[in-house]
Amino acid sequence: MRRGGSARASETRSGWLFVSPVIIVLGLFLVAPIVIAFWVSVSDWNGRGSPLSSGVSFVGADNYRQLLTEDSLTRSDFATSLRNNFYYVLIVVPIQTVLALALALLLNQRRLKGLSFFRTSYYFPSVTSSVAIASVFLFLFAGGGSVNALLGIFGIDGPQWFADPRGVLHIMLGWVGIGGGADGAGPAALTSRDFLGLTWWDWLSGPSVAMLTIIALVIWVSAGGYMLLFLAGLQNISADVYEAASIDGASRWRTMRSITIPLLRPTLFTVLTLGLIGTWQVFDQVYIMSKGNPGKTTLTPAFLSYDQSINNGQWGSGTAMSFVLFGIIIVFTAIQSLVLRDRDASTRGFFGRLRSQPIAAPPQHPTSTTGPTT
Amino acid sequence: MSRKTTTAAVAACLTGVLALAACGGGGGFDNSGGSGATQPPASGPVTITFMITSNGPADVKLQQDTVKAWETKTGNKVQVVAASDINQQLTQGFAAGSPPDVFFTDANVFPTYAKAGNMLAYGDQLDMKSDFYDGLVKTFTYDNKFYCAPKDFSTLALIVNTDLWTKAGLTDADVPKTWADLETVAKKLTTGGVKGLVIGDTRDRIGAFMKQAGGWITNADQTQMTADTPENLAGLQEVQKLLASGSTAYPKGVDSGWGGEAIGKGKAAMTIEGNWIKGAVKNDFPDLKWKAFELPEGPKGKGTLSFTQCYGVASASKNQAAAVDLVKYLSTAEPALALAKGLGVMPSLKSAGDGYKAAFPDEAAFLAGAEYAQGPVTVAGMDPVLKDFDTQLQGLPGADPKAMLARLQKNGDAVLK
């Protein structure tokens, strides 16, 4: 051991040497800003001079306490933004994942002609500037825009998409006789109680009509990107497995359920994780298309945090918001990985059963897994 | 890898991060001099960074041309920078300790900047202080200190598309003098795709109706909220009535970003906008024939709103003496009038009023409003409250105006307490 020790130490040294550029870059552009932002969230910095200068003092959890416990406009705005973003995530993540998977399955067929054309065109939105796409959507969904013209052909009088703050869930609840629809008052049982300064009824509004346009845009943009991930995952699945399945007489649906999806689980995990993180952080579409309007129904925590810091000069509560958002993302990702984790074959859950299939593990290269010989 | 090496490496990384952080902090911009402190003048000619907001290259050129005389006189240079998002750029500058020396400051953000100590209170050094309109001086006074020289100002007026006006059989005698008149002409001017009146859905337009009804958001010295009053309610109800009648719409209802666009595109026969409409129409809708009239009177008489910007000087500026000198120059009649003429706004100097009137006899309506215009609310921390009120106002066609005012009152009280 002793003899090998020095060889090891020099290896370690060169190891650190090789990773040091990355560590420095990450430290400078990732770790340091996060640490400083956290400091701002527990300080009384007002945006003047450096947050680390002597005039700035530590205020403990005051910013967090004010944000989460004091009845104020900031708190109800923050609650509104959380509500909006929650519905946004709830709709975007499943749809974009399913759509991406469906597109990938379509494009994975070997008989399809013009494969690379479709692959490129589906991926195109993901590599186009979000600013440009958002501007195009502004035109499409304008009151007299193409979408409403299309709806007009079918005799539907389309809404003023970007000016419509009505909550979709409120509208639907109105249909079944709960509450007075989008503009009317909610049932007293729900309006009399509140959480974070927002009544239960307001929490139940669902995404607004304006938010739906942003949702449509984001799904359209990101599905292509995730499709590429699924496609890569699909192409990693060995043809032998499918062959074996077809010899066993498995139907297409059965093959899909028992082979494709289980073998795609790592990709699915990646797509869902990236999707969750990305959707909770939605900013640029809001910044360009709506700035939180109409009726604050497209306000998201990321945008509110920016607005609170840059425009209102409330840096403490602005950064506190972003750290609360960080916590939310962590919690959601943890829940998601718990649901998708590798269970024992004995577990009778949907994913557990799928897992019991023999898996074609990535080819193992014996040389790469053994350590240096000492 | 041994545990010891790991620990050492982690320690090294942390030290690195801390060092980086310290570098960020040790930039030498500790700003211990308060907002009132004037830093020693730099010797020799200096370059002043001057950040402006503009509607295009023409505005930038105008600003550059105006400062030329000062450059020649003093030997200093002025670098005019057109901001794309001035609020964000200034905020970054303040945080980095290197803001532009002189910058346009909107009345909305002025109290936030002043409170944070980002601005130099140089107002009392100006010998033309008494020549500014009193309302403007008041707008840029924070904590009893007159901070910065008002650049110019605008007021709201009723903008009429004269072609549609005559087409509807209306004459000069029909120019609305009261709310009832306004309802009548708006109705007459509404045809198929054209709304009689399009007004912006914010306090900056609808507030004029509150003023005409004798109300306003705060009391005169901005120490108390006076939002939840019958006067303000009357103002909002009038707007609600107009919207409900179908003769009036918000810009979004006619696919426009603002009133000027609505009237320019021919989707509105009248709108309520300020002096800035002139430049916008000239650039975007050169064929539009329009005229400005004073806003109709409400139950408590005339009322309009004024908007203004000032020349902010950064407290972190190293060229404060030169910066203040530049502002002094810009606040003399000749350059002020030249800028006002070019931008279509009104000079902030009373003595330049006649020159403006002579140059633009057709726009007397804007200047007439200066006599009784209400300036914006300038209380630090009030901006989100007012924005929330704007959000409420977007729902005015259907929602309850009384609840909006109560909400404004409650949120505003929390800021002022």
PDB file of C-alpha atoms in Angstrom, chain B residues 64-235:
ATOM      1  CA  GLN B  64     -25.882  64.640 -28.740  1.00  0.00           C
ATOM      2  CA  ASP B  65     -26.443  67.843 -30.686  1.00  0.00           C
ATOM      3  CA  THR B  66     -27.793  69.606 -27.629  1.00  0.00           C
ATOM      4  CA  VAL B  67     -24.784  68.859 -25.465  1.00  0.00           C
ATOM      5  CA  LYS B  68     -22.299  69.905 -28.133  1.00  0.00           C
ATOM      6  CA  ALA B  69     -22.272  73.547 -27.071  1.00  0.00           C
ATOM      7  CA  TRP B  70     -21.500  72.510 -23.516  1.00  0.00           C
ATOM      8  CA  GLU B  71     -18.691  70.244 -24.696  1.00  0.00           C
ATOM      9  CA  THR B  72     -17.090  73.096 -26.617  1.00  0.00           C
ATOM     10  CA  LYS B  73     -17.484  75.493 -23.717  1.00  0.00           C
ATOM     11  CA  THR B  74     -16.021  73.259 -21.027  1.00  0.00           C
ATOM     12  CA  GLY B  75     -13.725  70.960 -22.970  1.00  0.00           C
ATOM     13  CA  ASN B  76     -15.432  67.950 -21.393  1.00  0.00           C
ATOM     14  CA  LYS B  77     -16.867  65.124 -23.418  1.00  0.00           C
ATOM     15  CA  VAL B  78     -20.324  63.649 -23.142  1.00  0.00           C
ATOM     16  CA  GLN B  79     -20.942  60.080 -24.104  1.00  0.00           C
ATOM     17  CA  VAL B  80     -24.654  59.628 -24.772  1.00  0.00           C
ATOM     18  CA  VAL B  81     -25.780  56.060 -24.151  1.00  0.00           C
ATOM     19  CA  ALA B  82     -29.254  54.967 -25.201  1.00  0.00           C
ATOM     20  CA  ALA B  83     -30.550  52.396 -22.721  1.00  0.00           C
ATOM     21  CA  SER B  84     -32.652  49.471 -23.820  1.00  0.00           C
ATOM     22  CA  ASP B  85     -33.922  48.789 -20.303  1.00  0.00           C
ATOM     23  CA  ILE B  86     -32.802  51.781 -18.288  1.00  0.00           C
ATOM     24  CA  ASN B  87     -34.065  50.528 -14.955  1.00  0.00           C
ATOM     25  CA  GLN B  88     -32.124  47.316 -15.183  1.00  0.00           C
ATOM     26  CA  GLN B  89     -29.010  48.975 -16.548  1.00  0.00           C
ATOM     27  CA  LEU B  90     -29.001  51.597 -13.821  1.00  0.00           C
ATOM     28  CA  THR B  91     -29.595  48.978 -11.159  1.00  0.00           C
ATOM     29  CA  GLN B  92     -26.602  47.036 -12.373  1.00  0.00           C
ATOM     30  CA  GLY B  93     -24.563  50.227 -12.446  1.00  0.00           C
ATOM     31  CA  PHE B  94     -25.528  51.129  -8.876  1.00  0.00           C
ATOM     32  CA  ALA B  95     -24.652  47.653  -7.645  1.00  0.00           C
ATOM     33  CA  ALA B  96     -21.315  47.663  -9.424  1.00  0.00           C
ATOM     34  CA  GLY B  97     -20.541  51.150  -8.168  1.00  0.00           C
ATOM     35  CA  SER B  98     -20.144  52.445 -11.696  1.00  0.00           C
ATOM     36  CA  PRO B  99     -23.451  53.964 -12.776  1.00  0.00           C
ATOM     37  CA  PRO B 100     -23.598  56.530 -15.576  1.00  0.00           C
ATOM     38  CA  ASP B 101     -22.845  60.045 -14.325  1.00  0.00           C
ATOM     39  CA  VAL B 102     -26.097  61.542 -15.559  1.00  0.00           C
ATOM     40  CA  PHE B 103     -29.219  59.558 -16.383  1.00  0.00           C
ATOM     41  CA  PHE B 104     -32.899  60.076 -17.076  1.00  0.00           C
ATOM     42  CA  THR B 105     -34.879  59.240 -13.970  1.00  0.00           C
ATOM     43  CA  ASP B 106     -38.566  58.628 -14.229  1.00  0.00           C
ATOM     44  CA  ALA B 107     -40.733  59.986 -11.444  1.00  0.00           C
ATOM     45  CA  ASN B 108     -41.941  56.435 -10.729  1.00  0.00           C
ATOM     46  CA  VAL B 109     -38.533  55.087  -9.825  1.00  0.00           C
ATOM     47  CA  PHE B 110     -37.122  58.286  -8.371  1.00  0.00           C
ATOM     48  CA  PRO B 111     -38.141  57.588  -4.746  1.00  0.00           C
ATOM     49  CA  THR B 112     -36.651  54.075  -4.898  1.00  0.00           C
ATOM     50  CA  TYR B 113     -33.333  55.424  -6.129  1.00  0.00           C
ATOM     51  CA  ALA B 114     -33.336  58.336  -3.706  1.00  0.00           C
ATOM     52  CA  LYS B 115     -34.154  56.122  -0.737  1.00  0.00           C
ATOM     53  CA  ALA B 116     -31.323  53.734  -1.564  1.00  0.00           C
ATOM     54  CA  GLY B 117     -28.923  56.681  -1.693  1.00  0.00           C
ATOM     55  CA  ASN B 118     -28.118  56.219  -5.349  1.00  0.00           C
ATOM     56  CA  MET B 119     -28.813  59.809  -6.304  1.00  0.00           C
ATOM     57  CA  LEU B 120     -27.027  63.041  -5.561  1.00  0.00           C
ATOM     58  CA  ALA B 121     -29.346  65.709  -4.163  1.00  0.00           C
ATOM     59  CA  TYR B 122     -28.049  68.618  -6.186  1.00  0.00           C
ATOM     60  CA  GLY B 123     -31.331  70.500  -6.640  1.00  0.00           C
ATOM     61  CA  ASP B 124     -30.379  73.367  -4.375  1.00  0.00           C
ATOM     62  CA  GLN B 125     -27.264  74.103  -6.400  1.00  0.00           C
ATOM     63  CA  LEU B 126     -29.427  75.086  -9.358  1.00  0.00           C
ATOM     64  CA  ASP B 127     -29.882  78.815  -9.807  1.00  0.00           C
ATOM     65  CA  MET B 128     -32.956  78.239 -11.985  1.00  0.00           C
ATOM     66  CA  LYS B 129     -34.717  76.341  -9.220  1.00  0.00           C
ATOM     67  CA  SER B 130     -37.524  78.887  -8.945  1.00  0.00           C
ATOM     68  CA  ASP B 131     -38.131  78.785 -12.681  1.00  0.00           C
ATOM     69  CA  PHE B 132     -39.242  75.131 -12.613  1.00  0.00           C
ATOM     70  CA  TYR B 133     -42.945  74.444 -12.283  1.00  0.00           C
ATOM     71  CA  ASP B 134     -43.667  73.949  -8.585  1.00  0.00           C
ATOM     72  CA  GLY B 135     -45.394  70.610  -9.128  1.00  0.00           C
ATOM     73  CA  LEU B 136     -42.304  69.228 -10.830  1.00  0.00           C
ATOM     74  CA  VAL B 137     -39.999  70.378  -8.057  1.00  0.00           C
ATOM     75  CA  LYS B 138     -42.319  68.693  -5.595  1.00  0.00           C
ATOM     76  CA  THR B 139     -42.238  65.467  -7.592  1.00  0.00           C
ATOM     77  CA  PHE B 140     -38.469  65.298  -7.334  1.00  0.00           C
ATOM     78  CA  THR B 141     -38.281  66.205  -3.678  1.00  0.00           C
ATOM     79  CA  TYR B 142     -37.642  63.314  -1.356  1.00  0.00           C
ATOM     80  CA  ASP B 143     -37.201  63.618   2.369  1.00  0.00           C
ATOM     81  CA  ASN B 144     -37.363  67.433   2.042  1.00  0.00           C
ATOM     82  CA  LYS B 145     -34.422  67.487  -0.345  1.00  0.00           C
ATOM     83  CA  PHE B 146     -34.828  68.639  -3.935  1.00  0.00           C
ATOM     84  CA  TYR B 147     -32.841  65.969  -5.737  1.00  0.00           C
ATOM     85  CA  CYS B 148     -32.704  66.561  -9.435  1.00  0.00           C
ATOM     86  CA  ALA B 149     -33.659  68.983 -12.177  1.00  0.00           C
ATOM     87  CA  PRO B 150     -36.908  68.100 -13.951  1.00  0.00           C
ATOM     88  CA  LYS B 151     -36.117  67.494 -17.598  1.00  0.00           C
ATOM     89  CA  ASP B 152     -39.487  68.182 -19.153  1.00  0.00           C
ATOM     90  CA  PHE B 153     -43.036  67.035 -18.679  1.00  0.00           C
ATOM     91  CA  SER B 154     -46.138  65.870 -20.471  1.00  0.00           C
ATOM     92  CA  THR B 155     -49.814  66.013 -19.655  1.00  0.00           C
ATOM     93  CA  LEU B 156     -52.780  64.005 -20.841  1.00  0.00           C
ATOM     94  CA  ALA B 157     -55.210  65.383 -23.365  1.00  0.00           C
ATOM     95  CA  LEU B 158     -58.057  64.086 -25.468  1.00  0.00           C
ATOM     96  CA  ILE B 159     -56.655  63.082 -28.850  1.00  0.00           C
ATOM     97  CA  VAL B 160     -59.171  63.091 -31.681  1.00  0.00           C
ATOM     98  CA  ASN B 161     -58.915  61.628 -35.158  1.00  0.00           C
ATOM     99  CA  THR B 162     -60.265  64.627 -37.068  1.00  0.00           C
ATOM    100  CA  ASP B 163     -61.214  62.639 -40.176  1.00  0.00           C
ATOM    101  CA  LEU B 164     -63.468  60.287 -38.227  1.00  0.00           C
ATOM    102  CA  TRP B 165     -64.727  63.246 -36.250  1.00  0.00           C
ATOM    103  CA  THR B 166     -66.024  65.102 -39.317  1.00  0.00           C
ATOM    104  CA  LYS B 167     -67.229  61.877 -40.900  1.00  0.00           C
ATOM    105  CA  ALA B 168     -69.478  61.333 -37.899  1.00  0.00           C
ATOM    106  CA  GLY B 169     -70.950  64.794 -38.527  1.00  0.00           C
ATOM    107  CA  LEU B 170     -69.326  66.371 -35.500  1.00  0.00           C
ATOM    108  CA  THR B 171     -68.007  69.921 -35.396  1.00  0.00           C
ATOM    109  CA  ASP B 172     -65.783  71.978 -33.126  1.00  0.00           C
ATOM    110  CA  ALA B 173     -68.826  72.770 -31.058  1.00  0.00           C
ATOM    111  CA  ASP B 174     -69.167  69.113 -30.135  1.00  0.00           C
ATOM    112  CA  VAL B 175     -65.771  68.847 -28.399  1.00  0.00           C
ATOM    113  CA  PRO B 176     -66.738  67.236 -25.085  1.00  0.00           C
ATOM    114  CA  LYS B 177     -66.723  69.558 -22.109  1.00  0.00           C
ATOM    115  CA  THR B 178     -68.251  67.204 -19.567  1.00  0.00           C
ATOM    116  CA  TRP B 179     -68.433  63.479 -18.905  1.00  0.00           C
ATOM    117  CA  ALA B 180     -71.932  63.429 -20.406  1.00  0.00           C
ATOM    118  CA  ASP B 181     -70.612  65.050 -23.585  1.00  0.00           C
ATOM    119  CA  LEU B 182     -67.840  62.480 -23.719  1.00  0.00           C
ATOM    120  CA  GLU B 183     -70.338  59.625 -23.480  1.00  0.00           C
ATOM    121  CA  THR B 184     -72.392  61.136 -26.292  1.00  0.00           C
ATOM    122  CA  VAL B 185     -69.549  61.718 -28.756  1.00  0.00           C
ATOM    123  CA  ALA B 186     -67.938  58.361 -27.956  1.00  0.00           C
ATOM    124  CA  LYS B 187     -71.217  56.706 -28.830  1.00  0.00           C
ATOM    125  CA  LYS B 188     -71.545  58.700 -32.051  1.00  0.00           C
ATOM    126  CA  LEU B 189     -68.022  57.852 -33.123  1.00  0.00           C
ATOM    127  CA  THR B 190     -68.439  54.118 -32.532  1.00  0.00           C
ATOM    128  CA  THR B 191     -69.033  52.237 -35.755  1.00  0.00           C
ATOM    129  CA  GLY B 192     -68.363  48.632 -36.761  1.00  0.00           C
ATOM    130  CA  GLY B 193     -64.657  48.146 -36.199  1.00  0.00           C
ATOM    131  CA  VAL B 194     -64.001  51.552 -34.625  1.00  0.00           C
ATOM    132  CA  LYS B 195     -64.398  52.328 -30.960  1.00  0.00           C
ATOM    133  CA  GLY B 196     -65.315  55.883 -30.020  1.00  0.00           C
ATOM    134  CA  LEU B 197     -62.739  56.046 -27.250  1.00  0.00           C
ATOM    135  CA  VAL B 198     -59.807  53.837 -26.332  1.00  0.00           C
ATOM    136  CA  ILE B 199     -58.092  54.483 -23.009  1.00  0.00           C
ATOM    137  CA  GLY B 200     -55.107  52.802 -21.423  1.00  0.00           C
ATOM    138  CA  ASP B 201     -56.047  50.395 -18.634  1.00  0.00           C
ATOM    139  CA  THR B 202     -53.755  51.902 -15.998  1.00  0.00           C
ATOM    140  CA  ARG B 203     -53.905  54.493 -13.260  1.00  0.00           C
ATOM    141  CA  ASP B 204     -51.897  56.753 -15.552  1.00  0.00           C
ATOM    142  CA  ARG B 205     -54.984  57.271 -17.733  1.00  0.00           C
ATOM    143  CA  ILE B 206     -57.942  56.280 -15.605  1.00  0.00           C
ATOM    144  CA  GLY B 207     -56.502  58.298 -12.737  1.00  0.00           C
ATOM    145  CA  ALA B 208     -57.501  61.429 -14.670  1.00  0.00           C
ATOM    146  CA  PHE B 209     -61.152  60.503 -14.139  1.00  0.00           C
ATOM    147  CA  MET B 210     -60.518  60.108 -10.423  1.00  0.00           C
ATOM    148  CA  LYS B 211     -58.951  63.560 -10.417  1.00  0.00           C
ATOM    149  CA  GLN B 212     -61.871  65.063 -12.342  1.00  0.00           C
ATOM    150  CA  ALA B 213     -64.199  63.615  -9.733  1.00  0.00           C
ATOM    151  CA  GLY B 214     -62.202  65.381  -7.028  1.00  0.00           C
ATOM    152  CA  GLY B 215     -60.229  62.413  -5.759  1.00  0.00           C
ATOM    153  CA  TRP B 216     -56.693  61.078  -5.945  1.00  0.00           C
ATOM    154  CA  ILE B 217     -54.726  58.158  -4.609  1.00  0.00           C
ATOM    155  CA  THR B 218     -52.967  60.042  -1.811  1.00  0.00           C
ATOM    156  CA  ASN B 219     -53.389  63.356  -0.064  1.00  0.00           C
ATOM    157  CA  ALA B 220     -51.426  66.384  -1.273  1.00  0.00           C
ATOM    158  CA  ASP B 221     -48.252  65.741   0.726  1.00  0.00           C
ATOM    159  CA  GLN B 222     -48.395  61.977   0.147  1.00  0.00           C
ATOM    160  CA  THR B 223     -48.525  61.108   3.828  1.00  0.00           C
ATOM    161  CA  GLN B 224     -51.895  59.376   3.694  1.00  0.00           C
ATOM    162  CA  MET B 225     -53.780  57.152   1.312  1.00  0.00           C
ATOM    163  CA  THR B 226     -57.053  58.653   0.144  1.00  0.00           C
ATOM    164  CA  ALA B 227     -57.950  55.870  -2.241  1.00  0.00           C
ATOM    165  CA  ASP B 228     -61.141  54.521  -0.751  1.00  0.00           C
ATOM    166  CA  THR B 229     -63.296  57.636  -1.203  1.00  0.00           C
ATOM    167  CA  PRO B 230     -66.616  58.340  -2.947  1.00  0.00           C
ATOM    168  CA  GLU B 231     -64.809  60.737  -5.325  1.00  0.00           C
ATOM    169  CA  ASN B 232     -62.441  58.065  -6.621  1.00  0.00           C
ATOM    170  CA  LEU B 233     -65.329  55.645  -6.851  1.00  0.00           C
ATOM    171  CA  ALA B 234     -67.262  58.133  -9.002  1.00  0.00           C
ATOM    172  CA  GLY B 235     -64.260  58.387 -11.338  1.00  0.00           C
TER     173      GLY B 235
END
